[in-house]
Amino acid sequence: MEPIFYGFLTGVAMSLMLGTVFFALIQNSIEYGVRSGMFIATGVILSDIILISLSFFHVELLPAGGSVEMWVRLFGGTFLIVYAVSSLRKKRKIEYRQFERSGVFFLLATGFMLNILNPGNFIGWLAVSTQLTQVAGYSLPQCLLFFTGALSAIFCTEMLIA
């Protein structure tokens, strides 16, 4: 139960970062309704599944050992703090574009592409995967529970935003 809880907390934290997906959810929900936000959030979840898979199965390329744990914690913590502070300090100019198409595929692709093209997402999931496998020592079933909790929290939070 602990991995699901920690995964849920991680998912809430990751989904509350003010990025392009956050503003796309709000804009499309205003223009096209909550249903459009659901499709964007689904696209985000699909891209997160790919990013998690890539980061989780490539984390084994990092060497295990005593000094690695310290560097993983230092790099991961520093990255998350810098990323959060920069997203809060950055002044954003919101542009409202009118799209003629708002079909299901377009909205899914919008959420998918906005999320997967952000390099911070891959680095964030790589930091989380490294923390889980090399520092916390989670097994594969525990990691699956953690990521299920994280993805559930991301979807729920994004639906609340929409």
PDB file of N, CA and C in Angstrom, residues 72-128:
ATOM      1  N   VAL A  72      22.487  10.422  -7.207  1.00  0.00           N
ATOM      2  CA  VAL A  72      21.095  10.332  -7.668  1.00  0.00           C
ATOM      3  C   VAL A  72      20.204  11.222  -6.820  1.00  0.00           C
ATOM      4  N   ARG A  73      20.366  11.140  -5.521  1.00  0.00           N
ATOM      5  CA  ARG A  73      19.560  11.983  -4.631  1.00  0.00           C
ATOM      6  C   ARG A  73      19.860  13.463  -4.859  1.00  0.00           C
ATOM      7  N   LEU A  74      21.124  13.796  -4.972  1.00  0.00           N
ATOM      8  CA  LEU A  74      21.521  15.185  -5.169  1.00  0.00           C
ATOM      9  C   LEU A  74      21.000  15.726  -6.496  1.00  0.00           C
ATOM     10  N   PHE A  75      21.223  14.978  -7.579  1.00  0.00           N
ATOM     11  CA  PHE A  75      20.778  15.423  -8.894  1.00  0.00           C
ATOM     12  C   PHE A  75      19.257  15.468  -8.981  1.00  0.00           C
ATOM     13  N   GLY A  76      18.593  14.416  -8.521  1.00  0.00           N
ATOM     14  CA  GLY A  76      17.130  14.357  -8.588  1.00  0.00           C
ATOM     15  C   GLY A  76      16.478  15.460  -7.774  1.00  0.00           C
ATOM     16  N   GLY A  77      16.944  15.653  -6.557  1.00  0.00           N
ATOM     17  CA  GLY A  77      16.392  16.710  -5.712  1.00  0.00           C
ATOM     18  C   GLY A  77      16.647  18.092  -6.273  1.00  0.00           C
ATOM     19  N   THR A  78      17.868  18.321  -6.746  1.00  0.00           N
ATOM     20  CA  THR A  78      18.210  19.619  -7.339  1.00  0.00           C
ATOM     21  C   THR A  78      17.369  19.881  -8.579  1.00  0.00           C
ATOM     22  N   PHE A  79      17.227  18.868  -9.429  1.00  0.00           N
ATOM     23  CA  PHE A  79      16.431  19.034 -10.646  1.00  0.00           C
ATOM     24  C   PHE A  79      14.991  19.403 -10.311  1.00  0.00           C
ATOM     25  N   LEU A  80      14.380  18.671  -9.377  1.00  0.00           N
ATOM     26  CA  LEU A  80      12.985  18.934  -9.050  1.00  0.00           C
ATOM     27  C   LEU A  80      12.798  20.312  -8.428  1.00  0.00           C
ATOM     28  N   ILE A  81      13.727  20.733  -7.585  1.00  0.00           N
ATOM     29  CA  ILE A  81      13.625  22.061  -6.973  1.00  0.00           C
ATOM     30  C   ILE A  81      13.798  23.151  -8.019  1.00  0.00           C
ATOM     31  N   VAL A  82      14.816  23.032  -8.867  1.00  0.00           N
ATOM     32  CA  VAL A  82      15.055  24.034  -9.916  1.00  0.00           C
ATOM     33  C   VAL A  82      13.881  24.079 -10.885  1.00  0.00           C
ATOM     34  N   TYR A  83      13.370  22.924 -11.252  1.00  0.00           N
ATOM     35  CA  TYR A  83      12.242  22.857 -12.188  1.00  0.00           C
ATOM     36  C   TYR A  83      11.005  23.524 -11.586  1.00  0.00           C
ATOM     37  N   ALA A  84      10.724  23.258 -10.317  1.00  0.00           N
ATOM     38  CA  ALA A  84       9.561  23.851  -9.660  1.00  0.00           C
ATOM     39  C   ALA A  84       9.708  25.361  -9.522  1.00  0.00           C
ATOM     40  N   VAL A  85      10.873  25.819  -9.078  1.00  0.00           N
ATOM     41  CA  VAL A  85      11.093  27.258  -8.910  1.00  0.00           C
ATOM     42  C   VAL A  85      11.030  27.978 -10.251  1.00  0.00           C
ATOM     43  N   SER A  86      11.640  27.407 -11.276  1.00  0.00           N
ATOM     44  CA  SER A  86      11.624  28.071 -12.584  1.00  0.00           C
ATOM     45  C   SER A  86      10.218  28.116 -13.166  1.00  0.00           C
ATOM     46  N   SER A  87       9.418  27.087 -12.936  1.00  0.00           N
ATOM     47  CA  SER A  87       8.056  27.119 -13.464  1.00  0.00           C
ATOM     48  C   SER A  87       7.188  28.112 -12.702  1.00  0.00           C
ATOM     49  N   LEU A  88       7.485  28.352 -11.442  1.00  0.00           N
ATOM     50  CA  LEU A  88       6.729  29.339 -10.677  1.00  0.00           C
ATOM     51  C   LEU A  88       7.166  30.771 -10.987  1.00  0.00           C
ATOM     52  N   ARG A  89       8.430  30.974 -11.290  1.00  0.00           N
ATOM     53  CA  ARG A  89       8.948  32.320 -11.541  1.00  0.00           C
ATOM     54  C   ARG A  89       8.763  32.786 -12.975  1.00  0.00           C
ATOM     55  N   LYS A  90       8.586  31.859 -13.876  1.00  0.00           N
ATOM     56  CA  LYS A  90       8.494  32.197 -15.288  1.00  0.00           C
ATOM     57  C   LYS A  90       7.169  32.896 -15.570  1.00  0.00           C
ATOM     58  N   LYS A  91       7.256  34.069 -16.169  1.00  0.00           N
ATOM     59  CA  LYS A  91       6.044  34.775 -16.568  1.00  0.00           C
ATOM     60  C   LYS A  91       5.605  34.218 -17.909  1.00  0.00           C
ATOM     61  N   ARG A  92       4.378  33.812 -17.943  1.00  0.00           N
ATOM     62  CA  ARG A  92       3.875  33.171 -19.150  1.00  0.00           C
ATOM     63  C   ARG A  92       2.915  34.104 -19.874  1.00  0.00           C
ATOM     64  N   LYS A  93       3.097  34.139 -21.159  1.00  0.00           N
ATOM     65  CA  LYS A  93       2.170  34.880 -21.996  1.00  0.00           C
ATOM     66  C   LYS A  93       1.223  33.849 -22.589  1.00  0.00           C
ATOM     67  N   ILE A  94      -0.012  33.963 -22.227  1.00  0.00           N
ATOM     68  CA  ILE A  94      -0.988  32.985 -22.679  1.00  0.00           C
ATOM     69  C   ILE A  94      -1.554  33.434 -24.018  1.00  0.00           C
ATOM     70  N   GLU A  95      -1.422  32.561 -24.991  1.00  0.00           N
ATOM     71  CA  GLU A  95      -1.975  32.832 -26.311  1.00  0.00           C
ATOM     72  C   GLU A  95      -3.188  31.941 -26.507  1.00  0.00           C
ATOM     73  N   TYR A  96      -4.245  32.552 -26.960  1.00  0.00           N
ATOM     74  CA  TYR A  96      -5.456  31.793 -27.226  1.00  0.00           C
ATOM     75  C   TYR A  96      -5.587  31.602 -28.723  1.00  0.00           C
ATOM     76  N   ARG A  97      -5.423  30.385 -29.137  1.00  0.00           N
ATOM     77  CA  ARG A  97      -5.555  30.064 -30.548  1.00  0.00           C
ATOM     78  C   ARG A  97      -6.900  29.396 -30.770  1.00  0.00           C
ATOM     79  N   GLN A  98      -7.495  29.717 -31.847  1.00  0.00           N
ATOM     80  CA  GLN A  98      -8.752  29.087 -32.208  1.00  0.00           C
ATOM     81  C   GLN A  98      -8.468  27.923 -33.146  1.00  0.00           C
ATOM     82  N   PHE A  99      -8.862  26.753 -32.745  1.00  0.00           N
ATOM     83  CA  PHE A  99      -8.688  25.574 -33.575  1.00  0.00           C
ATOM     84  C   PHE A  99     -10.029  25.213 -34.188  1.00  0.00           C
ATOM     85  N   GLU A 100      -9.986  24.879 -35.445  1.00  0.00           N
ATOM     86  CA  GLU A 100     -11.217  24.466 -36.102  1.00  0.00           C
ATOM     87  C   GLU A 100     -11.586  23.041 -35.726  1.00  0.00           C
ATOM     88  N   ARG A 101     -10.579  22.246 -35.422  1.00  0.00           N
ATOM     89  CA  ARG A 101     -10.817  20.842 -35.105  1.00  0.00           C
ATOM     90  C   ARG A 101     -10.654  20.611 -33.613  1.00  0.00           C
ATOM     91  N   SER A 102     -11.598  19.926 -33.053  1.00  0.00           N
ATOM     92  CA  SER A 102     -11.471  19.552 -31.646  1.00  0.00           C
ATOM     93  C   SER A 102     -11.917  18.104 -31.458  1.00  0.00           C
ATOM     94  N   GLY A 103     -11.633  17.282 -32.449  1.00  0.00           N
ATOM     95  CA  GLY A 103     -12.012  15.876 -32.377  1.00  0.00           C
ATOM     96  C   GLY A 103     -11.204  15.117 -31.348  1.00  0.00           C
ATOM     97  N   VAL A 104     -11.642  13.911 -31.081  1.00  0.00           N
ATOM     98  CA  VAL A 104     -11.010  13.072 -30.068  1.00  0.00           C
ATOM     99  C   VAL A 104      -9.534  12.841 -30.383  1.00  0.00           C
ATOM    100  N   PHE A 105      -9.228  12.475 -31.613  1.00  0.00           N
ATOM    101  CA  PHE A 105      -7.835  12.209 -31.974  1.00  0.00           C
ATOM    102  C   PHE A 105      -6.983  13.461 -31.818  1.00  0.00           C
ATOM    103  N   PHE A 106      -7.493  14.608 -32.227  1.00  0.00           N
ATOM    104  CA  PHE A 106      -6.753  15.863 -32.114  1.00  0.00           C
ATOM    105  C   PHE A 106      -6.450  16.176 -30.649  1.00  0.00           C
ATOM    106  N   LEU A 107      -7.438  15.994 -29.773  1.00  0.00           N
ATOM    107  CA  LEU A 107      -7.238  16.288 -28.352  1.00  0.00           C
ATOM    108  C   LEU A 107      -6.282  15.285 -27.698  1.00  0.00           C
ATOM    109  N   LEU A 108      -6.423  14.001 -28.043  1.00  0.00           N
ATOM    110  CA  LEU A 108      -5.478  12.998 -27.532  1.00  0.00           C
ATOM    111  C   LEU A 108      -4.055  13.312 -27.984  1.00  0.00           C
ATOM    112  N   ALA A 109      -3.913  13.647 -29.264  1.00  0.00           N
ATOM    113  CA  ALA A 109      -2.586  13.962 -29.809  1.00  0.00           C
ATOM    114  C   ALA A 109      -2.019  15.221 -29.171  1.00  0.00           C
ATOM    115  N   THR A 110      -2.874  16.196 -28.879  1.00  0.00           N
ATOM    116  CA  THR A 110      -2.412  17.424 -28.228  1.00  0.00           C
ATOM    117  C   THR A 110      -1.809  17.113 -26.862  1.00  0.00           C
ATOM    118  N   GLY A 111      -2.541  16.373 -26.032  1.00  0.00           N
ATOM    119  CA  GLY A 111      -2.025  16.004 -24.713  1.00  0.00           C
ATOM    120  C   GLY A 111      -0.777  15.158 -24.806  1.00  0.00           C
ATOM    121  N   PHE A 112      -0.782  14.205 -25.728  1.00  0.00           N
ATOM    122  CA  PHE A 112       0.360  13.314 -25.908  1.00  0.00           C
ATOM    123  C   PHE A 112       1.605  14.097 -26.305  1.00  0.00           C
ATOM    124  N   MET A 113       1.492  14.933 -27.322  1.00  0.00           N
ATOM    125  CA  MET A 113       2.660  15.653 -27.844  1.00  0.00           C
ATOM    126  C   MET A 113       3.162  16.719 -26.869  1.00  0.00           C
ATOM    127  N   LEU A 114       2.243  17.450 -26.235  1.00  0.00           N
ATOM    128  CA  LEU A 114       2.676  18.461 -25.263  1.00  0.00           C
ATOM    129  C   LEU A 114       3.487  17.824 -24.143  1.00  0.00           C
ATOM    130  N   ASN A 115       3.099  16.646 -23.727  1.00  0.00           N
ATOM    131  CA  ASN A 115       3.766  15.985 -22.611  1.00  0.00           C
ATOM    132  C   ASN A 115       5.063  15.298 -23.025  1.00  0.00           C
ATOM    133  N   ILE A 116       5.039  14.584 -24.130  1.00  0.00           N
ATOM    134  CA  ILE A 116       6.212  13.778 -24.493  1.00  0.00           C
ATOM    135  C   ILE A 116       7.347  14.643 -25.036  1.00  0.00           C
ATOM    136  N   LEU A 117       7.032  15.810 -25.592  1.00  0.00           N
ATOM    137  CA  LEU A 117       8.078  16.674 -26.144  1.00  0.00           C
ATOM    138  C   LEU A 117       8.758  17.544 -25.095  1.00  0.00           C
ATOM    139  N   ASN A 118       8.277  17.502 -23.864  1.00  0.00           N
ATOM    140  CA  ASN A 118       8.891  18.258 -22.777  1.00  0.00           C
ATOM    141  C   ASN A 118      10.012  17.406 -22.174  1.00  0.00           C
ATOM    142  N   PRO A 119      11.272  17.796 -22.368  1.00  0.00           N
ATOM    143  CA  PRO A 119      12.375  16.969 -21.852  1.00  0.00           C
ATOM    144  C   PRO A 119      12.381  16.859 -20.330  1.00  0.00           C
ATOM    145  N   GLY A 120      11.795  17.813 -19.658  1.00  0.00           N
ATOM    146  CA  GLY A 120      11.726  17.755 -18.202  1.00  0.00           C
ATOM    147  C   GLY A 120      10.929  16.563 -17.706  1.00  0.00           C
ATOM    148  N   ASN A 121       9.950  16.138 -18.487  1.00  0.00           N
ATOM    149  CA  ASN A 121       9.153  14.974 -18.083  1.00  0.00           C
ATOM    150  C   ASN A 121       9.989  13.705 -18.074  1.00  0.00           C
ATOM    151  N   PHE A 122      10.770  13.493 -19.125  1.00  0.00           N
ATOM    152  CA  PHE A 122      11.610  12.295 -19.165  1.00  0.00           C
ATOM    153  C   PHE A 122      12.645  12.333 -18.049  1.00  0.00           C
ATOM    154  N   ILE A 123      13.265  13.479 -17.850  1.00  0.00           N
ATOM    155  CA  ILE A 123      14.272  13.593 -16.790  1.00  0.00           C
ATOM    156  C   ILE A 123      13.626  13.367 -15.425  1.00  0.00           C
ATOM    157  N   GLY A 124      12.433  13.900 -15.236  1.00  0.00           N
ATOM    158  CA  GLY A 124      11.723  13.693 -13.975  1.00  0.00           C
ATOM    159  C   GLY A 124      11.404  12.229 -13.725  1.00  0.00           C
ATOM    160  N   TRP A 125      10.883  11.537 -14.747  1.00  0.00           N
ATOM    161  CA  TRP A 125      10.579  10.117 -14.589  1.00  0.00           C
ATOM    162  C   TRP A 125      11.851   9.294 -14.427  1.00  0.00           C
ATOM    163  N   LEU A 126      12.935   9.704 -15.078  1.00  0.00           N
ATOM    164  CA  LEU A 126      14.208   9.008 -14.906  1.00  0.00           C
ATOM    165  C   LEU A 126      14.706   9.158 -13.470  1.00  0.00           C
ATOM    166  N   ALA A 127      14.565  10.357 -12.914  1.00  0.00           N
ATOM    167  CA  ALA A 127      14.965  10.581 -11.519  1.00  0.00           C
ATOM    168  C   ALA A 127      14.112   9.735 -10.574  1.00  0.00           C
ATOM    169  N   VAL A 128      12.812   9.681 -10.835  1.00  0.00           N
ATOM    170  CA  VAL A 128      11.921   8.879  -9.990  1.00  0.00           C
ATOM    171  C   VAL A 128      12.260   7.394 -10.112  1.00  0.00           C
TER     172      VAL A 128
END
